[in-house]
Amino acid sequence: MSSTTTNNRITKIAIIGGSGNLGTPLLTALLSSSSHTITALTRPTSTSTFPPSVIVKKVDYTSPSSLVDALTGQDLLLIILKAWTPPEVHQTIVRAAVDAGVKFILPSTWGGDVSLASSPAWRDDPIQTSALYVKQVREAGGKWINVCCGFWYEWSLVLSEACFGFDLEGKRVTFYGDGERKICSSSWGYVGEAVKRFVALPVSRVEEGEGYNGAVVEDWADETLYISEFEVSQKDMLESLCRVLGSKKEEWGIGYQDIEERVKEGEKEMGEGNMLGFAKALYARGFREGAMQFEEPARRDAERLGLREVDGKAQEEKVDEATRRGLEMVRNGWNPFKSG
Ligand SMILES: NC(=O)c1ccc[n+]([C@@H]2O[C@H](COP(=O)([O-])OP(=O)(O)OC[C@H]3O[C@@H](n4cnc5c(N)ncnc54)[C@H](OP(=O)(O)O)[C@@H]3O)[C@@H](O)[C@H]2O)c1
């Protein structure tokens, strides 16, 4: 049975990973509009819980037929799997979604711009998971939408020095290069708001009828949806931390490291089995010229989604709010790896 978009709208959304770091705020955003029926797929062994309005289906991701059963009738699938989930799991899910007739698949990317996978900034990245996930959807015959939202701001600020370079406890930061390169970044809440607006669009322009000149979901079929809440440099982040913590820049130990040297250092640590080395090399690449700078397409997509209306705040205020949230998460004992 194929899916059932009614009135040219997406009505049924399935989500995998809806209880995770990004999945939780994203699901909250989707539930804040009552226009969709949301089904969360979750592993049989999972202890995840979901709000009562969500239909929950425990599914074995190694069983194509169980996945097809669970996904039949869904219009759109959001895949937000834990990083390092074996790629075969993603592939099985994607193939089942296509077999079930799911019209649009947002693969488990949620970060970079896959069109830059072979660019000078990223071509030496040994992993390239996002590009692989998109390829899996394409090869299965599905329609993919890659969400490029940059490095998650709160996560990257507080998780480890290997990410945005901040050791919050030790009040130290390592600037990559001069620390002034601005990259696109988004908070989880903003990504949720963008996706909520995206799934509320009409599906097809033709079906919406003559005279409609707004955006439609199909505009992003086999394309990237660019989301950038703000453009920040590491120096901007330090200033934000100083404002939020009421500290002075002089209280921070500031180090500088050449970006390429940091990429190599990260790769070496990764080769020695230290997964933070992976993060170190990944983030250092992200600060190369052109790697995470997609402000133009993000501005265009924000216009098309009507996000500019909610974007009224000054950049400094938005960054400070996200900084404050990140610090609160740490104070509240946040566990980024709770899904096991
Ligand atoms: N842009 C960035 O800065 C950034 C940072 C980190 C990650 N990411 C991307 O975002 C994606 C989601 O990351 P996240 O941190 O939100 O994920 P997460 O919270 O670690 O995990 C998401 C969900 O995956 C499911 N899961 C856990 N282990 C699994 C396994 N072995 N097999 C299948 N499912 C499993 C769990 O759902 P159930 O318990 O319900 O089954 C979990 O809630 C990643 O794939 C990565 O590509 C981006």
Short mmCIF file of C-alpha atoms and ligand atoms in Angstrom, two decimals:
data_model
loop_
_atom_site.label_atom_id
_atom_site.label_comp_id
_atom_site.label_asym_id
_atom_site.label_seq_id
_atom_site.Cartn_x
_atom_site.Cartn_y
_atom_site.Cartn_z
CA MET A 1 0.00 0.00 0.00
CA SER A 2 1.40 3.41 -0.85
CA SER A 3 1.28 6.41 1.46
CA THR A 4 -1.66 8.74 1.60
CA THR A 5 -0.96 12.45 1.41
CA THR A 6 -4.36 14.08 1.66
CA ASN A 7 -5.18 17.58 0.38
CA ASN A 8 -1.65 17.75 -0.94
CA ARG A 9 -0.30 17.75 2.63
CA ILE A 10 1.92 15.42 4.59
CA THR A 11 -0.28 13.91 7.27
CA LYS A 12 1.64 10.89 8.57
CA ILE A 13 5.19 11.18 9.78
CA ALA A 14 7.37 8.38 11.09
CA ILE A 15 10.42 9.14 13.20
CA ILE A 16 13.31 6.89 14.15
CA GLY A 17 15.41 8.22 17.03
CA GLY A 18 12.68 10.53 18.30
CA SER A 19 13.94 10.23 21.87
CA GLY A 20 17.54 11.14 21.12
CA ASN A 21 19.58 14.32 21.47
CA LEU A 22 18.17 15.94 18.35
CA GLY A 23 15.07 13.72 18.11
CA THR A 24 13.58 14.99 21.39
CA PRO A 25 13.48 18.72 20.52
CA LEU A 26 12.53 17.90 16.95
CA LEU A 27 9.60 15.79 18.08
CA THR A 28 8.56 18.54 20.53
CA ALA A 29 8.49 21.02 17.64
CA LEU A 30 6.43 18.65 15.46
CA LEU A 31 3.96 18.02 18.27
CA SER A 32 3.48 21.74 18.83
CA SER A 33 1.43 21.71 15.62
CA SER A 34 -1.38 19.19 15.70
CA SER A 35 -1.49 18.66 11.94
CA HIS A 36 0.35 15.34 11.79
CA THR A 37 -0.03 11.84 13.09
CA ILE A 38 3.38 10.90 14.41
CA THR A 39 4.61 7.35 14.72
CA ALA A 40 7.87 6.71 16.58
CA LEU A 41 9.77 3.57 15.70
CA THR A 42 12.01 2.35 18.48
CA ARG A 43 14.20 -0.70 19.07
CA PRO A 44 12.63 -3.64 20.94
CA THR A 45 15.29 -3.25 23.65
CA SER A 46 14.89 0.50 23.97
CA THR A 47 13.78 2.17 27.18
CA SER A 48 12.83 5.39 25.34
CA THR A 49 9.55 7.02 26.26
CA PHE A 50 7.39 9.28 24.12
CA PRO A 51 4.57 11.79 24.69
CA PRO A 52 1.09 10.16 24.76
CA SER A 53 -0.01 11.56 21.38
CA VAL A 54 2.77 9.63 19.62
CA ILE A 55 2.04 6.15 18.25
CA VAL A 56 4.93 3.95 19.35
CA LYS A 57 6.04 0.86 17.41
CA LYS A 58 8.80 -1.38 18.62
CA VAL A 59 10.60 -2.64 15.54
CA ASP A 60 13.54 -4.90 14.89
CA TYR A 61 15.67 -2.92 12.41
CA THR A 62 17.21 -6.11 11.04
CA SER A 63 13.78 -7.33 9.88
CA PRO A 64 12.77 -5.74 6.53
CA SER A 65 9.21 -7.10 6.74
CA SER A 66 8.65 -5.65 10.25
CA LEU A 67 9.96 -2.32 9.03
CA VAL A 68 7.71 -2.37 5.95
CA ASP A 69 4.71 -3.14 8.18
CA ALA A 70 5.57 -0.28 10.53
CA LEU A 71 6.20 2.22 7.72
CA THR A 72 3.30 1.42 5.42
CA GLY A 73 1.00 4.41 5.08
CA GLN A 74 3.61 6.95 6.21
CA ASP A 75 4.21 10.00 4.03
CA LEU A 76 7.58 11.03 5.38
CA LEU A 77 10.29 9.37 7.43
CA LEU A 78 12.78 11.17 9.68
CA ILE A 79 15.81 9.01 10.49
CA ILE A 80 17.86 10.28 13.43
CA LEU A 81 19.98 7.31 14.44
CA LYS A 82 22.72 7.36 17.01
CA ALA A 83 26.06 8.20 15.37
CA TRP A 84 28.12 5.06 14.69
CA THR A 85 25.02 2.90 14.17
CA PRO A 86 26.24 0.38 11.57
CA PRO A 87 25.43 1.75 8.08
CA GLU A 88 23.65 -1.53 7.19
CA VAL A 89 20.95 -0.63 9.73
CA HIS A 90 20.30 2.64 7.90
CA GLN A 91 20.28 0.83 4.58
CA THR A 92 17.73 -1.75 5.75
CA ILE A 93 15.48 1.03 7.07
CA VAL A 94 15.76 3.03 3.85
CA ARG A 95 14.99 0.06 1.59
CA ALA A 96 11.99 -0.86 3.73
CA ALA A 97 10.73 2.73 3.64
CA VAL A 98 10.90 2.76 -0.16
CA ASP A 99 9.18 -0.65 -0.32
CA ALA A 100 6.48 0.67 2.02
CA GLY A 101 5.85 3.61 -0.32
CA VAL A 102 7.10 6.38 1.99
CA LYS A 103 7.34 9.43 -0.25
CA PHE A 104 10.12 11.42 1.41
CA ILE A 105 13.05 10.27 3.52
CA LEU A 106 15.22 12.55 5.65
CA PRO A 107 18.28 10.35 6.18
CA SER A 108 20.35 10.33 9.36
CA THR A 109 22.63 13.18 8.31
CA TRP A 110 21.68 16.34 10.28
CA GLY A 111 24.90 18.28 9.90
CA GLY A 112 26.94 18.99 6.80
CA ASP A 113 26.38 19.76 3.16
CA VAL A 114 26.64 16.50 1.22
CA SER A 115 27.25 18.38 -2.02
CA LEU A 116 30.64 19.36 -0.55
CA ALA A 117 31.73 15.76 0.16
CA SER A 118 34.41 15.88 -2.53
CA SER A 119 35.34 19.56 -2.03
CA PRO A 120 38.83 20.48 -0.77
CA ALA A 121 37.38 21.11 2.70
CA TRP A 122 35.99 17.60 3.21
CA ARG A 123 37.55 15.24 0.67
CA ASP A 124 40.05 13.81 3.16
CA ASP A 125 37.28 12.99 5.66
CA PRO A 126 37.58 9.20 6.01
CA ILE A 127 33.98 8.65 7.16
CA GLN A 128 31.56 10.68 5.00
CA THR A 129 28.55 8.99 6.59
CA SER A 130 26.08 11.63 5.42
CA ALA A 131 27.04 11.19 1.78
CA LEU A 132 26.69 7.41 2.21
CA TYR A 133 23.22 7.72 3.76
CA VAL A 134 22.00 9.95 0.93
CA LYS A 135 23.44 7.49 -1.60
CA GLN A 136 21.56 4.66 0.11
CA VAL A 137 18.24 6.48 -0.36
CA ARG A 138 19.05 7.34 -3.98
CA GLU A 139 20.06 3.75 -4.79
CA ALA A 140 16.93 2.39 -3.13
CA GLY A 141 14.86 4.62 -5.44
CA GLY A 142 13.59 6.96 -2.71
CA LYS A 143 13.39 10.74 -2.51
CA TRP A 144 15.89 12.15 -0.01
CA ILE A 145 16.11 15.48 1.72
CA ASN A 146 19.43 16.12 3.43
CA VAL A 147 19.14 18.47 6.38
CA CYS A 148 22.29 20.60 6.56
CA CYS A 149 22.10 22.48 9.87
CA GLY A 150 25.81 22.79 10.63
CA PHE A 151 27.35 21.73 13.93
CA TRP A 152 24.72 21.70 16.68
CA TYR A 153 25.55 24.71 18.79
CA GLU A 154 24.72 23.62 22.37
CA TRP A 155 26.14 20.13 21.84
CA SER A 156 29.36 21.35 20.24
CA LEU A 157 29.95 24.05 22.84
CA VAL A 158 29.65 21.86 25.93
CA LEU A 159 30.41 18.29 24.86
CA SER A 160 34.21 18.39 24.66
CA GLU A 161 37.25 20.51 23.87
CA ALA A 162 37.49 18.34 20.75
CA CYS A 163 34.43 20.09 19.28
CA PHE A 164 34.29 23.90 19.40
CA GLY A 165 37.57 23.95 21.34
CA PHE A 166 36.19 24.91 24.78
CA ASP A 167 37.21 23.31 28.05
CA LEU A 168 34.52 24.91 30.17
CA GLU A 169 35.70 23.57 33.52
CA GLY A 170 39.27 24.63 32.95
CA LYS A 171 38.17 27.92 31.34
CA ARG A 172 40.38 27.28 28.33
CA VAL A 173 39.82 27.47 24.61
CA THR A 174 41.85 26.42 21.61
CA PHE A 175 41.24 28.64 18.62
CA TYR A 176 41.57 26.98 15.24
CA GLY A 177 43.74 29.33 13.22
CA ASP A 178 42.93 32.84 14.41
CA GLY A 179 39.53 31.83 15.85
CA GLU A 180 37.77 34.36 13.63
CA ARG A 181 36.30 32.19 10.87
CA LYS A 182 32.51 32.25 11.12
CA ILE A 183 30.64 29.01 10.56
CA CYS A 184 26.91 28.31 10.26
CA SER A 185 25.42 26.67 13.33
CA SER A 186 21.97 25.99 14.78
CA SER A 187 20.42 25.12 18.09
CA TRP A 188 18.25 22.00 18.26
CA GLY A 189 15.12 24.09 18.81
CA TYR A 190 15.74 26.03 15.61
CA VAL A 191 16.27 22.84 13.60
CA GLY A 192 12.97 21.57 15.03
CA GLU A 193 11.17 24.77 14.03
CA ALA A 194 12.58 24.57 10.50
CA VAL A 195 11.56 20.93 10.06
CA LYS A 196 8.10 21.67 11.48
CA ARG A 197 7.62 24.38 8.86
CA PHE A 198 9.00 22.15 6.13
CA VAL A 199 6.57 19.27 6.78
CA ALA A 200 3.65 21.73 6.90
CA LEU A 201 4.22 22.84 3.28
CA PRO A 202 2.04 21.66 0.41
CA VAL A 203 3.61 18.60 -1.19
CA SER A 204 3.39 19.51 -4.87
CA ARG A 205 3.05 22.85 -6.66
CA VAL A 206 1.02 21.34 -9.49
CA GLU A 207 -1.54 19.91 -7.09
CA GLU A 208 -1.71 23.15 -5.10
CA GLY A 209 -3.09 24.77 -8.20
CA GLU A 210 -2.46 27.80 -10.33
CA GLY A 211 -1.55 30.97 -8.57
CA TYR A 212 0.34 29.29 -5.72
CA ASN A 213 3.90 30.52 -5.77
CA GLY A 214 5.05 29.54 -2.29
CA ALA A 215 7.42 26.73 -1.43
CA VAL A 216 6.47 23.04 -1.61
CA VAL A 217 8.07 19.93 -0.12
CA GLU A 218 8.99 18.70 -3.60
CA ASP A 219 11.28 21.71 -4.05
CA TRP A 220 13.70 19.90 -1.75
CA ALA A 221 13.25 16.40 -3.20
CA ASP A 222 16.77 15.01 -3.75
CA GLU A 223 18.17 18.29 -2.45
CA THR A 224 19.57 19.78 0.73
CA LEU A 225 17.53 21.82 3.17
CA TYR A 226 19.92 24.42 4.59
CA ILE A 227 19.33 25.62 8.14
CA SER A 228 21.54 28.15 9.88
CA GLU A 229 20.36 29.97 12.97
CA PHE A 230 23.48 32.09 13.20
CA GLU A 231 27.00 32.47 11.89
CA VAL A 232 29.57 32.38 14.68
CA SER A 233 33.32 32.28 15.12
CA GLN A 234 35.04 30.76 18.15
CA LYS A 235 35.80 34.34 19.27
CA ASP A 236 32.05 35.10 19.12
CA MET A 237 31.40 32.00 21.23
CA LEU A 238 33.95 33.10 23.82
CA GLU A 239 32.33 36.52 23.98
CA SER A 240 28.94 34.88 24.43
CA LEU A 241 30.28 32.67 27.24
CA CYS A 242 31.74 35.75 28.93
CA ARG A 243 28.39 37.59 28.70
CA VAL A 244 26.39 34.59 29.96
CA LEU A 245 28.82 33.60 32.72
CA GLY A 246 29.63 37.17 33.67
CA SER A 247 33.34 36.42 33.21
CA LYS A 248 36.09 38.42 31.54
CA LYS A 249 38.12 37.28 28.54
CA GLU A 250 41.31 37.68 30.57
CA GLU A 251 40.09 34.86 32.86
CA TRP A 252 40.27 32.39 29.95
CA GLY A 253 43.38 30.56 28.83
CA ILE A 254 43.53 31.00 25.05
CA GLY A 255 45.58 28.72 22.82
CA TYR A 256 45.94 28.73 19.04
CA GLN A 257 46.37 25.73 16.76
CA ASP A 258 46.80 25.52 13.04
CA ILE A 259 43.72 23.86 11.49
CA GLU A 260 45.66 21.30 9.44
CA GLU A 261 47.83 20.42 12.42
CA ARG A 262 44.66 19.84 14.44
CA VAL A 263 43.15 17.62 11.69
CA LYS A 264 46.32 15.49 11.74
CA GLU A 265 46.39 15.34 15.55
CA GLY A 266 42.73 14.24 15.58
CA GLU A 267 43.37 11.55 12.96
CA LYS A 268 46.34 10.23 14.93
CA GLU A 269 44.27 10.03 18.14
CA MET A 270 41.47 8.33 16.22
CA GLY A 271 43.97 5.80 14.82
CA GLU A 272 44.97 5.05 18.43
CA GLY A 273 41.34 4.26 19.26
CA ASN A 274 40.37 7.59 20.83
CA MET A 275 37.00 8.56 19.35
CA LEU A 276 37.41 12.15 20.54
CA GLY A 277 40.16 12.27 17.91
CA PHE A 278 37.45 11.73 15.32
CA ALA A 279 35.54 14.72 16.67
CA LYS A 280 38.71 16.82 16.80
CA ALA A 281 39.54 16.15 13.12
CA LEU A 282 35.89 16.59 12.06
CA TYR A 283 35.46 19.95 13.78
CA ALA A 284 38.86 21.20 12.60
CA ARG A 285 37.77 20.41 9.02
CA GLY A 286 34.54 22.25 9.72
CA PHE A 287 36.55 25.43 10.33
CA ARG A 288 38.28 25.23 6.96
CA GLU A 289 37.25 27.84 4.45
CA GLY A 290 33.94 26.91 2.79
CA ALA A 291 33.31 23.79 4.89
CA MET A 292 30.45 25.04 7.09
CA GLN A 293 29.68 28.34 5.41
CA PHE A 294 26.32 28.01 3.71
CA GLU A 295 24.70 31.25 4.79
CA GLU A 296 23.39 32.11 1.32
CA PRO A 297 21.35 28.92 0.72
CA ALA A 298 20.30 28.96 4.40
CA ARG A 299 18.99 32.50 4.01
CA ARG A 300 17.10 31.45 0.88
CA ASP A 301 15.59 28.39 2.61
CA ALA A 302 14.68 30.44 5.70
CA GLU A 303 12.75 32.82 3.42
CA ARG A 304 10.96 29.93 1.74
CA LEU A 305 10.01 28.40 5.08
CA GLY A 306 8.91 31.73 6.54
CA LEU A 307 11.59 31.31 9.22
CA ARG A 308 12.65 34.92 8.91
CA GLU A 309 9.50 35.87 10.84
CA VAL A 310 10.76 33.98 13.89
CA ASP A 311 14.29 35.18 13.29
CA GLY A 312 13.67 38.71 14.48
CA LYS A 313 16.14 38.63 17.39
CA ALA A 314 19.63 40.06 17.14
CA GLN A 315 22.28 37.44 16.44
CA GLU A 316 24.05 38.11 19.77
CA GLU A 317 20.83 37.43 21.69
CA LYS A 318 20.20 34.16 19.84
CA VAL A 319 23.75 32.94 20.44
CA ASP A 320 23.54 33.87 24.14
CA GLU A 321 20.25 31.98 24.52
CA ALA A 322 21.83 28.87 23.00
CA THR A 323 24.97 29.29 25.14
CA ARG A 324 22.79 29.59 28.24
CA ARG A 325 20.86 26.41 27.28
CA GLY A 326 24.10 24.48 26.75
CA LEU A 327 25.42 25.49 30.16
CA GLU A 328 22.10 24.59 31.79
CA MET A 329 22.23 21.13 30.20
CA VAL A 330 25.62 20.55 31.85
CA ARG A 331 24.38 21.86 35.21
CA ASN A 332 21.38 19.50 34.97
CA GLY A 333 23.62 16.47 34.46
CA TRP A 334 23.03 16.06 30.72
CA ASN A 335 24.09 12.67 29.37
CA PRO A 336 24.66 12.88 25.60
CA PHE A 337 25.14 9.14 25.33
CA LYS A 338 22.01 8.03 27.20
CA SER A 339 20.68 5.95 24.29
CA GLY A 340 23.44 3.40 24.88
N1 LIG B 1 25.55 18.37 13.47
C1 LIG B 1 26.04 17.93 14.61
O1 LIG B 1 26.73 18.68 15.35
C2 LIG B 1 25.80 16.52 15.02
C3 LIG B 1 26.26 16.07 16.28
C4 LIG B 1 25.98 14.75 16.66
C5 LIG B 1 25.27 13.92 15.80
N2 LIG B 1 24.84 14.40 14.59
C6 LIG B 1 24.04 13.54 13.67
O2 LIG B 1 22.75 13.38 14.23
C7 LIG B 1 22.35 12.01 14.26
C8 LIG B 1 21.59 11.76 15.57
O3 LIG B 1 22.44 11.98 16.69
P1 LIG B 1 21.85 11.99 18.18
O4 LIG B 1 22.98 12.41 19.06
O5 LIG B 1 20.56 12.76 18.20
O6 LIG B 1 21.56 10.46 18.36
P2 LIG B 1 21.35 9.69 19.78
O7 LIG B 1 20.60 10.55 20.70
O8 LIG B 1 22.68 9.18 20.24
O9 LIG B 1 20.52 8.42 19.30
C9 LIG B 1 19.28 8.56 18.59
C10 LIG B 1 18.47 7.30 18.72
O10 LIG B 1 19.11 6.21 18.04
C11 LIG B 1 18.56 5.00 18.58
N3 LIG B 1 19.67 4.06 18.74
C12 LIG B 1 20.61 4.03 19.71
N4 LIG B 1 21.47 3.00 19.49
C13 LIG B 1 21.05 2.39 18.37
C14 LIG B 1 21.51 1.27 17.63
N5 LIG B 1 22.59 0.56 18.01
N6 LIG B 1 20.83 0.89 16.53
C15 LIG B 1 19.75 1.59 16.12
N7 LIG B 1 19.25 2.65 16.80
C16 LIG B 1 19.90 3.05 17.89
C17 LIG B 1 17.90 5.35 19.92
O11 LIG B 1 16.49 5.30 19.74
P3 LIG B 1 15.55 4.20 20.48
O12 LIG B 1 16.12 4.03 21.86
O13 LIG B 1 14.20 4.85 20.46
O14 LIG B 1 15.64 2.98 19.64
C18 LIG B 1 18.32 6.78 20.13
O15 LIG B 1 17.40 7.57 20.85
C19 LIG B 1 23.65 11.21 14.12
O16 LIG B 1 23.47 10.11 13.26
C20 LIG B 1 24.64 12.18 13.49
O17 LIG B 1 24.67 11.97 12.10
C21 LIG B 1 25.08 15.67 14.20
#
